[in-house]
PDB file of C-alpha atoms in Angstrom:
ATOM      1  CA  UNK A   1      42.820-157.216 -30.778  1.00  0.00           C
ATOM      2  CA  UNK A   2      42.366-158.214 -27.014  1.00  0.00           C
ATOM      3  CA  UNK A   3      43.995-161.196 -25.171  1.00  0.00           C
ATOM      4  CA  UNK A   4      43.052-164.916 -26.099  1.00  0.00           C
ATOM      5  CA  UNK A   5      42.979-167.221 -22.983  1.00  0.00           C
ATOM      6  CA  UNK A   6      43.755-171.261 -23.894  1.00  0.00           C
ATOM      7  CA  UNK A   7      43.556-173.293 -20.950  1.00  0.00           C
ATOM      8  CA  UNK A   8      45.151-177.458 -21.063  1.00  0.00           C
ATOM      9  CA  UNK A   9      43.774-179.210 -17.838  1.00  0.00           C
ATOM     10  CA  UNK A  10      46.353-182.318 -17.434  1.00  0.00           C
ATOM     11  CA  UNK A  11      44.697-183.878 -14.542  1.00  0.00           C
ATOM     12  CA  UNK A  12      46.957-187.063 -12.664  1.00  0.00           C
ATOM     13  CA  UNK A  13      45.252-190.299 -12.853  1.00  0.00           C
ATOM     14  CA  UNK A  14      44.062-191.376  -9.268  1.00  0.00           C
ATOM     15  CA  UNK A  15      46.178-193.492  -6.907  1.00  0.00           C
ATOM     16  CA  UNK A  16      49.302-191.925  -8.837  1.00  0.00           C
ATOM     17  CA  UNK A  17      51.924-189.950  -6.440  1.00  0.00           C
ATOM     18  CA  UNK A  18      53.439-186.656  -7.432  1.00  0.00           C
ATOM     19  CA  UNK A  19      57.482-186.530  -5.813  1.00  0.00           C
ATOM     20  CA  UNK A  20      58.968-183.469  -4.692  1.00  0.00           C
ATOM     21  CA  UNK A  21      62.175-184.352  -6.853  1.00  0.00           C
ATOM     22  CA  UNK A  22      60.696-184.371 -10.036  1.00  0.00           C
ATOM     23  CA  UNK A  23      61.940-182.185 -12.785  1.00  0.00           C
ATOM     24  CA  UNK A  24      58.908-182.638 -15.109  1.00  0.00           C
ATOM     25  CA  UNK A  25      57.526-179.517 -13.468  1.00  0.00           C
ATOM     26  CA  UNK A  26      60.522-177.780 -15.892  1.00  0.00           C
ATOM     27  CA  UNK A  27      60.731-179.640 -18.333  1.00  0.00           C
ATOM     28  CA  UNK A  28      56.825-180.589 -19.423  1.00  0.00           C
ATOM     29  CA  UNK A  29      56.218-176.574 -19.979  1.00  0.00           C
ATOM     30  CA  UNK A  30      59.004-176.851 -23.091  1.00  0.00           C
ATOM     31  CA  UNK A  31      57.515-179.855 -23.858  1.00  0.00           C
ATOM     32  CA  UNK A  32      53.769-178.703 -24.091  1.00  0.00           C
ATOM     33  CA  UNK A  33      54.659-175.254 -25.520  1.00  0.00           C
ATOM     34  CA  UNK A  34      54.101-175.956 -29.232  1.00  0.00           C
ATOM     35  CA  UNK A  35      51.050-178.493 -28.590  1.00  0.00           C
ATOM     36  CA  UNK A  36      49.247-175.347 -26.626  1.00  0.00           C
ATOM     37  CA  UNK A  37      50.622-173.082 -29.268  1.00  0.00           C
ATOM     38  CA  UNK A  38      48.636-174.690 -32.136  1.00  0.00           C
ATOM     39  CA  UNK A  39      45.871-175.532 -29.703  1.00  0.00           C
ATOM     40  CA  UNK A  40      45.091-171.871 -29.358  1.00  0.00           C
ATOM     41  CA  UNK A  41      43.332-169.963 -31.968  1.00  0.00           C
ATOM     42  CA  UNK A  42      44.521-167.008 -32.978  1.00  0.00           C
ATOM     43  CA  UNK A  43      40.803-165.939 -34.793  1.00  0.00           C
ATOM     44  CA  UNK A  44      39.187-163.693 -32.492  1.00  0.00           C
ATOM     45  CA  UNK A  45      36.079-164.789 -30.727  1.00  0.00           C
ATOM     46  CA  UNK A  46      32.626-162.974 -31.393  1.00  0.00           C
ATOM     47  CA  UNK A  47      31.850-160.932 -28.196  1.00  0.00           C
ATOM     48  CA  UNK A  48      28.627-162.049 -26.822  1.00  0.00           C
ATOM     49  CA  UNK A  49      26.009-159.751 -26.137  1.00  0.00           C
ATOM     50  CA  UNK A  50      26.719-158.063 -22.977  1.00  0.00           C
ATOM     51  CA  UNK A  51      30.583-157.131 -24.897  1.00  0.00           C
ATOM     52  CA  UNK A  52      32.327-159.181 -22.853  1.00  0.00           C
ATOM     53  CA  UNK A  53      34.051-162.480 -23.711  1.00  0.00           C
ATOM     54  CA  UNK A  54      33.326-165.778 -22.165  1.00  0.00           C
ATOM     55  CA  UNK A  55      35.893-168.343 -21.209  1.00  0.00           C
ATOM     56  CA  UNK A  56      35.111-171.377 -20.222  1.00  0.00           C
ATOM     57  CA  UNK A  57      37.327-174.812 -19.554  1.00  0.00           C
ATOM     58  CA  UNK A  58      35.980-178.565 -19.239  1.00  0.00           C
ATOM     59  CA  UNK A  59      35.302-179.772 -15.755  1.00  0.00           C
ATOM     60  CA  UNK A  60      36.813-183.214 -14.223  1.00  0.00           C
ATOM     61  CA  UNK A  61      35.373-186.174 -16.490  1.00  0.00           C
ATOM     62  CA  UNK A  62      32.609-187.442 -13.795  1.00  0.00           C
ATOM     63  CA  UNK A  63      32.353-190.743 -16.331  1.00  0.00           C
ATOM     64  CA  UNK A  64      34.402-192.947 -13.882  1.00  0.00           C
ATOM     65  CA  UNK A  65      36.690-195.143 -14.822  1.00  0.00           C
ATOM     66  CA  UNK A  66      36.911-199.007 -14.763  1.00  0.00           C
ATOM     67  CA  UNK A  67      37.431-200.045 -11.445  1.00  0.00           C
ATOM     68  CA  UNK A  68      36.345-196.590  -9.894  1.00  0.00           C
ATOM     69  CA  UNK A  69      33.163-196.574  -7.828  1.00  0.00           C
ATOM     70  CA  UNK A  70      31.268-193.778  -8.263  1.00  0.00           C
ATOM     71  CA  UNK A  71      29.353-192.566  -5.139  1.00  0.00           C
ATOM     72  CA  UNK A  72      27.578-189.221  -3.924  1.00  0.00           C
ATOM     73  CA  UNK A  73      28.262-187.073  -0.927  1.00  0.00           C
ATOM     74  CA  UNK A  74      25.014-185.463   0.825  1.00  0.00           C
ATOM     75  CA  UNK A  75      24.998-182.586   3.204  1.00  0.00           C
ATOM     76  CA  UNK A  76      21.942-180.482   4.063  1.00  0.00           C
ATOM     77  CA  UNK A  77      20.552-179.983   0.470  1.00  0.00           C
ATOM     78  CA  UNK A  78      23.732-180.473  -1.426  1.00  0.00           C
ATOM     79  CA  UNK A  79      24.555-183.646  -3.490  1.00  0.00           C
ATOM     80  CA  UNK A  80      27.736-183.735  -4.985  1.00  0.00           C
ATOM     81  CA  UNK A  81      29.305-186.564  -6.599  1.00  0.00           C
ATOM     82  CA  UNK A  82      32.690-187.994  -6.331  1.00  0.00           C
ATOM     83  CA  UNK A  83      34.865-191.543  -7.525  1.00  0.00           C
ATOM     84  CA  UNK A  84      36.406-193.554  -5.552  1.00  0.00           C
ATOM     85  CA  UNK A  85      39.878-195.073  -6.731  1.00  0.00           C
ATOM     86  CA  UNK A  86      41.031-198.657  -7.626  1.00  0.00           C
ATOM     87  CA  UNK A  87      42.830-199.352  -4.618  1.00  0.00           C
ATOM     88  CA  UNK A  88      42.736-201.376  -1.506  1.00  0.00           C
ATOM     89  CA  UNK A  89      42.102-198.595   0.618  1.00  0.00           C
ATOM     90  CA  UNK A  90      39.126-197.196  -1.742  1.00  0.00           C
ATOM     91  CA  UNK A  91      37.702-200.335  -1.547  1.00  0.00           C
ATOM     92  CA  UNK A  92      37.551-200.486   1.948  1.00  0.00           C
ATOM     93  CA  UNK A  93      35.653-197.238   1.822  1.00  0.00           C
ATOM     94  CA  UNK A  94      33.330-198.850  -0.654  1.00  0.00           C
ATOM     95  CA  UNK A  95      32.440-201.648   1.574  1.00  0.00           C
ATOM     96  CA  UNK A  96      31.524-199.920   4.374  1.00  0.00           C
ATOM     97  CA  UNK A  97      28.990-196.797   2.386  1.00  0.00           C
ATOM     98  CA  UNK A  98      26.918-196.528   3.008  1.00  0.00           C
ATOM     99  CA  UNK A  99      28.078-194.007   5.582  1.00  0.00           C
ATOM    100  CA  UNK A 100      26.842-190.674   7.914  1.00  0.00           C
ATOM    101  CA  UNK A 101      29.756-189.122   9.329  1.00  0.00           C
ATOM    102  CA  UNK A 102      30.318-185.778  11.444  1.00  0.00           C
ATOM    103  CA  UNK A 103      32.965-183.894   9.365  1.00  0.00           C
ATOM    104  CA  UNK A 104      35.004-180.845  10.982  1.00  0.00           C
ATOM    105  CA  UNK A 105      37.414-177.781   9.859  1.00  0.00           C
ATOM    106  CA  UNK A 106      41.390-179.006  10.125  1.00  0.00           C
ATOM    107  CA  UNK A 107      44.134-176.133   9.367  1.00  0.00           C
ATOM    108  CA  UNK A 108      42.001-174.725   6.969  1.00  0.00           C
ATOM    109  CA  UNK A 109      42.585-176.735   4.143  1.00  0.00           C
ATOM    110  CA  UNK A 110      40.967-179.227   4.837  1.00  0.00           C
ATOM    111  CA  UNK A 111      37.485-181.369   6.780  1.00  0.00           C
ATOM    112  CA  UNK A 112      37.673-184.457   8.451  1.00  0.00           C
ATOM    113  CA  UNK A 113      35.730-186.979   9.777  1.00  0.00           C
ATOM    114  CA  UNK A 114      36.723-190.142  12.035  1.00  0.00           C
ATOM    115  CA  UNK A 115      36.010-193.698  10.184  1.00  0.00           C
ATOM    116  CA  UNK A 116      33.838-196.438  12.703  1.00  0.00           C
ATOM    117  CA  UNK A 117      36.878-198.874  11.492  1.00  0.00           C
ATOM    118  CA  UNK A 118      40.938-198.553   9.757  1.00  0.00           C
ATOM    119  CA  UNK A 119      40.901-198.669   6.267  1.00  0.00           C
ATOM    120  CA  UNK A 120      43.220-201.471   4.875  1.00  0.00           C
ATOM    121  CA  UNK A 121      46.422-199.727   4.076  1.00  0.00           C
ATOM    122  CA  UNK A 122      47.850-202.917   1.569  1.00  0.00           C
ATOM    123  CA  UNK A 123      49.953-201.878  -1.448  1.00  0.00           C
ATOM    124  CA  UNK A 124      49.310-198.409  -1.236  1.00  0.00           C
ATOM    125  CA  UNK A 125      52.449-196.097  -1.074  1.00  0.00           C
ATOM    126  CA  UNK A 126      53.023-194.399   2.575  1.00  0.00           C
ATOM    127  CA  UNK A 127      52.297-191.047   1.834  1.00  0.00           C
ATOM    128  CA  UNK A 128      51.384-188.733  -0.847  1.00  0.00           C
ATOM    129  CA  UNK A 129      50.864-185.329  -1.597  1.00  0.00           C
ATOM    130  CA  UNK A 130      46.681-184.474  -2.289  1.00  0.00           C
ATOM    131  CA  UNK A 131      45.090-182.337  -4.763  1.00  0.00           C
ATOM    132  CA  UNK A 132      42.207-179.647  -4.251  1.00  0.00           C
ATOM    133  CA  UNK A 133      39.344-182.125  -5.060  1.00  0.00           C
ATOM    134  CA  UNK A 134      40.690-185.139  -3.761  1.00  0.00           C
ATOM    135  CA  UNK A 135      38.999-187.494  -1.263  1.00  0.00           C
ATOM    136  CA  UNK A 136      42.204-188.957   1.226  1.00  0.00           C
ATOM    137  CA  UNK A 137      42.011-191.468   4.073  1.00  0.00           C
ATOM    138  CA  UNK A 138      44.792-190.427   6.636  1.00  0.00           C
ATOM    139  CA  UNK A 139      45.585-193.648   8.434  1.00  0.00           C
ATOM    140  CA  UNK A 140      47.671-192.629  11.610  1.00  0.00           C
ATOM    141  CA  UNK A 141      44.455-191.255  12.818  1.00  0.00           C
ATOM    142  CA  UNK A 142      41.883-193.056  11.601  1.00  0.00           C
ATOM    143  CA  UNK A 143      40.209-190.353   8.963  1.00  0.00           C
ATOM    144  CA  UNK A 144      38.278-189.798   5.765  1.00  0.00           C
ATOM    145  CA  UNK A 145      39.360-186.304   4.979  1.00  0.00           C
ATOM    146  CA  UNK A 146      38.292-184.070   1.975  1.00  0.00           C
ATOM    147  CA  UNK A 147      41.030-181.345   0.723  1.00  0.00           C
ATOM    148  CA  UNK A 148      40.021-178.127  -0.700  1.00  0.00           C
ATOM    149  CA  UNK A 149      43.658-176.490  -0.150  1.00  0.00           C
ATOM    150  CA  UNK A 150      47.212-178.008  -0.129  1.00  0.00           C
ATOM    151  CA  UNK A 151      48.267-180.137   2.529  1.00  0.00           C
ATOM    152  CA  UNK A 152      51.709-181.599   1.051  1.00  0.00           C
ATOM    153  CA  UNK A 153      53.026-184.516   1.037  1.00  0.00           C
ATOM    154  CA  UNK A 154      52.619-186.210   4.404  1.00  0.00           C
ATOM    155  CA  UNK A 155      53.421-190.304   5.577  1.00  0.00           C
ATOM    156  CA  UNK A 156      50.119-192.203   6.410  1.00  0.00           C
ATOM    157  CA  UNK A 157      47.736-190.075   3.025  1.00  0.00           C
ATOM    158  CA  UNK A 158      45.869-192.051   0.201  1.00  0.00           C
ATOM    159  CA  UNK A 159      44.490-190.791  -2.009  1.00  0.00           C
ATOM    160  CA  UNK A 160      41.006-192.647  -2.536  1.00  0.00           C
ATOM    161  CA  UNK A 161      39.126-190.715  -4.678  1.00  0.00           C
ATOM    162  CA  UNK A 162      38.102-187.357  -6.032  1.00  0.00           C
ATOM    163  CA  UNK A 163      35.162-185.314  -6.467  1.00  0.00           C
ATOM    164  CA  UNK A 164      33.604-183.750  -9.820  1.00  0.00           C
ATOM    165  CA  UNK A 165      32.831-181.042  -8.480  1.00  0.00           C
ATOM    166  CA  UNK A 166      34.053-177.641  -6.953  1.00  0.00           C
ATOM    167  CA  UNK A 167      34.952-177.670  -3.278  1.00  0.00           C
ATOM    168  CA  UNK A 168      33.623-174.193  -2.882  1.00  0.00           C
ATOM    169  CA  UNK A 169      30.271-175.697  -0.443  1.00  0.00           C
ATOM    170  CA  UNK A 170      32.821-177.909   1.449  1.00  0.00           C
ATOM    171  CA  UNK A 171      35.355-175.249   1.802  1.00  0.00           C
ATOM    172  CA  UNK A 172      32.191-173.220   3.346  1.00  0.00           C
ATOM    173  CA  UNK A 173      30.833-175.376   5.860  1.00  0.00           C
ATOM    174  CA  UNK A 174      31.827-172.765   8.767  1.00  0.00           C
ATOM    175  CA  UNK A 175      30.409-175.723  11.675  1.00  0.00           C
ATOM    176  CA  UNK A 176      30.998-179.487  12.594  1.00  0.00           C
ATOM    177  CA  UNK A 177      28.710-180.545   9.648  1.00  0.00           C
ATOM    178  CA  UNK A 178      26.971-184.125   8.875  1.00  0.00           C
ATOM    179  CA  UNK A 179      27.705-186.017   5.251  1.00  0.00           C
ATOM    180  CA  UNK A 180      26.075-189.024   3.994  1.00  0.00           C
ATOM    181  CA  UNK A 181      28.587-190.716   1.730  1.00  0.00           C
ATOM    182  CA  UNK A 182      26.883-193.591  -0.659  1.00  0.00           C
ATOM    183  CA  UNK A 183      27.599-195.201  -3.462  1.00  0.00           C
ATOM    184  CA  UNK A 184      25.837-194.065  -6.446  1.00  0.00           C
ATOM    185  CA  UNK A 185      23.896-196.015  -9.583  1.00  0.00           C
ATOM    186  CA  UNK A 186      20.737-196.979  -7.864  1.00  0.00           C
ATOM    187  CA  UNK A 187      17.917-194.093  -8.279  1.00  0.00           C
ATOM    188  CA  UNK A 188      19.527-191.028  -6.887  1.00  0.00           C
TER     189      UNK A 188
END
């Protein structure tokens, strides 16, 4: 018999903050351990036809949800697609697409770009800590910034959206690079 692989993707609702004090990072392993258990089959799978097995897990829902805007992010020949959040600062964002900024490399986890005008910071927290994937808005200096590796928690982040897709062609852009941000439902 050879190993069995079940994967449970719990992803955090956007505009939600994770704190460094929590204990569910214990605590929601016990809890999940018998809901995985009887999740994962212990059948073997049919090995396709190369004799290999194939895993494969569910991407990010790219359905957004009410109150999300969903736009698309254009760079050379690459269109990926993202949602923006329900929040003040998101909505901002929304208001001002469509958009052609000059993004750039920062620490090497993440590309920024500078925003023509401040982003309204009301009733968001004052920091947060970003996911891979997540579109932030980093209001001591005045930037839209996309994170594809982990940053922390840091004062003056929102998180305003995320994007459906890998952040592998982001992560790659080597130069300054140019991105048209709009939003998306009109004929793409």
């Amino acid at each position: 018999m050879g190993p069995y692989l079940c994967y449970m993707i719990i992803p955090r609702p956007l505009g939600t903050r994770r704190s460094h004090r929590s204990t569910w990072k214990l605590t929601l392993p016990l809890t999940l351990a018998p809901t995985m258990a009887a999740a994962c089959s212990s059948e073997p799978t049919a090995p396709s036809p190369a004799g290999t097995q194939a895993t494969t897990s569910p991407g990010p829902s790219t359905e957004p949800l009410p109150g999300e805007t969903p736009i698309k992010v254009t760079f050379g020949d690459t269109v990926l697609t993202a949602r923006l959040a329900d929040n003040a600062t998101a909505r901002d964002l929304a208001a001002q697409l469509p958009l052609t900024l000059t993004f750039k490399d920062f620490n090497k986890v993440e590309k920024i770009a500078k925003l023509p005008r401040p982003l309204s910071m009301q009733g968001v927290p004052e920091g947060d800590d970003p996911d891979i994937s997540d579109i932030g808005y980093y209001q001591p200096s005045g930037d839209l910034v996309f994170y594809y590796g982990d940053v922390g928690y840091w004062n003056g982040i929102v998180r305003i959206g995320r994007f459906d897709n890998t952040m592998k062609l982001i992560e790659q852009q080597d130069h300054d690079f140019l991105v048209t941000i709009e939003r998306m439902g009109r004929a793409l």
